[in-house]
Coordinates of C-alpha atoms in Angstrom, one line a residue:
M99 CA 0.0 0.0 0.0
K100 CA 2.9 2.3 0.8
I101 CA 4.3 1.9 -2.7
I102 CA 0.9 2.5 -4.3
G103 CA 0.4 5.6 -2.3
I104 CA 3.9 7.0 -3.2
A105 CA 3.3 6.2 -6.9
L106 CA -0.1 7.9 -7.0
L107 CA 1.1 11.0 -5.1
A108 CA 4.1 11.2 -7.5
T109 CA 1.8 10.8 -10.5
F110 CA -0.4 13.6 -9.2
L111 CA 2.6 15.9 -8.5
A112 CA 4.3 15.1 -11.8
T113 CA 1.1 15.9 -13.7
I114 CA 1.0 19.3 -12.0
L115 CA 4.7 20.0 -12.5
K116 CA 4.7 18.8 -16.1
E117 CA 2.9 22.0 -17.2
Q118 CA 5.1 24.4 -15.3
K119 CA 8.5 22.7 -15.0
P120 CA 8.7 19.5 -17.2
N121 CA 12.3 18.9 -16.2
F122 CA 11.4 18.7 -12.5
A123 CA 8.5 16.4 -13.3
F124 CA 10.8 14.0 -15.0
L125 CA 13.3 14.2 -12.1
L126 CA 10.5 13.5 -9.7
V127 CA 9.4 10.4 -11.6
I128 CA 13.0 9.1 -11.7
F129 CA 13.5 9.8 -8.0
V130 CA 10.2 8.0 -7.1
G131 CA 11.0 5.1 -9.4
C132 CA 14.4 4.6 -7.7
T133 CA 12.8 5.0 -4.2
I134 CA 10.2 2.3 -5.0
F135 CA 13.0 0.0 -6.2
L136 CA 14.9 0.7 -2.9
L137 CA 11.8 -0.1 -0.9
L138 CA 11.7 -3.5 -2.6
V139 CA 15.3 -4.4 -1.9
D140 CA 14.4 -6.3 1.3
Q141 CA 11.8 -8.4 -0.5
I142 CA 14.3 -9.1 -3.3
Y143 CA 16.9 -10.2 -0.7
N144 CA 14.4 -12.5 1.0
I145 CA 13.5 -14.1 -2.4
I146 CA 17.2 -14.7 -3.2
S147 CA 17.9 -16.2 0.2
M148 CA 14.9 -18.5 -0.1
L149 CA 16.0 -19.7 -3.6
Q150 CA 19.5 -20.3 -2.4
L151 CA 18.2 -22.3 0.6
I152 CA 16.0 -24.4 -1.8
A153 CA 19.0 -25.0 -4.0
Q154 CA 21.2 -26.1 -1.1
K155 CA 18.5 -28.5 0.2
S156 CA 18.1 -30.1 -3.3
S157 CA 21.8 -30.3 -3.9
V158 CA 21.6 -28.2 -7.1
N159 CA 24.9 -26.7 -8.2
T160 CA 25.0 -23.2 -6.8
A161 CA 26.7 -21.9 -10.0
Y162 CA 23.5 -22.6 -11.9
V163 CA 21.3 -20.9 -9.3
E164 CA 23.6 -17.9 -9.2
T165 CA 23.5 -17.6 -13.0
I166 CA 19.7 -17.8 -13.0
L167 CA 19.5 -15.1 -10.3
K168 CA 21.8 -12.9 -12.4
I169 CA 19.6 -13.5 -15.4
I170 CA 16.5 -12.5 -13.5
G171 CA 18.4 -9.4 -12.2
I172 CA 19.5 -8.4 -15.6
A173 CA 15.9 -8.8 -16.9
Y174 CA 14.5 -6.5 -14.2
L175 CA 17.2 -3.9 -14.5
A176 CA 16.9 -3.8 -18.3
E177 CA 13.2 -3.4 -17.9
F178 CA 13.6 -0.6 -15.3
A179 CA 16.1 1.3 -17.4
S180 CA 14.0 0.8 -20.5
Q181 CA 10.9 2.3 -18.8
I182 CA 12.9 5.3 -17.5
T183 CA 14.2 5.9 -21.0
K184 CA 10.7 5.7 -22.4
D185 CA 9.5 8.2 -19.8
A186 CA 12.2 10.5 -21.1
G187 CA 10.8 10.2 -24.6
Q188 CA 13.6 8.1 -26.0
G189 CA 11.6 5.0 -27.2
T190 CA 14.3 4.0 -29.7
L191 CA 17.0 4.0 -27.1
A192 CA 14.6 2.0 -24.8
S193 CA 14.3 -0.6 -27.5
K194 CA 18.1 -0.9 -27.7
I195 CA 18.3 -1.4 -23.9
E196 CA 15.7 -4.2 -24.1
L197 CA 17.6 -5.8 -27.0
A198 CA 20.9 -5.6 -25.1
G199 CA 19.3 -7.2 -22.0
K200 CA 17.9 -10.0 -24.1
I201 CA 21.3 -10.7 -25.7
I202 CA 23.1 -10.7 -22.3
I203 CA 20.5 -13.0 -20.9
L204 CA 20.9 -15.4 -23.8
A205 CA 24.7 -15.4 -23.5
M206 CA 24.5 -16.1 -19.8
A207 CA 21.9 -18.9 -20.3
I208 CA 24.0 -20.9 -22.8
P209 CA 25.9 -22.9 -20.2
I210 CA 22.7 -23.9 -18.5
L211 CA 21.1 -24.8 -21.8
T212 CA 24.1 -26.9 -22.7
V213 CA 23.9 -28.9 -19.4
L214 CA 20.2 -29.3 -19.9
I215 CA 20.6 -30.7 -23.4
E216 CA 23.4 -33.0 -22.3
T217 CA 21.2 -34.3 -19.5
I218 CA 18.3 -35.0 -21.8
L219 CA 20.6 -36.7 -24.3
N220 CA 22.0 -38.9 -21.5
L221 CA 18.5 -39.9 -20.5
I222 CA 17.6 -41.1 -24.0
P223 CA 18.6 -44.7 -24.5
S224 CA 21.1 -45.3 -27.4

């Protein structure tokens, strides 16, 4: 509820400021977006800790879990940066950020995909 309240208040203020001082409205939106992200850091930490605990209990290689967490982090950061760039009116640049995020994610996922394919091939009888 706190995040929703902050976001609605910021939206209201940004709408008012946009007509008088568009630069301040944009800065307000960026500041509030970063503040919301910081408010979520504790939740993100809890999720990461829970996933690491599950991986340890199931004897999964921690390198794979770390890679998956990095991939998820890159996806969220690329989306966040893309949305801020779109808010600044730079849709083309936002598209490039999204593309870069997808390429980085694919590059990081290749070792996991390789192990997955090898595991499937080992399960298939010759």
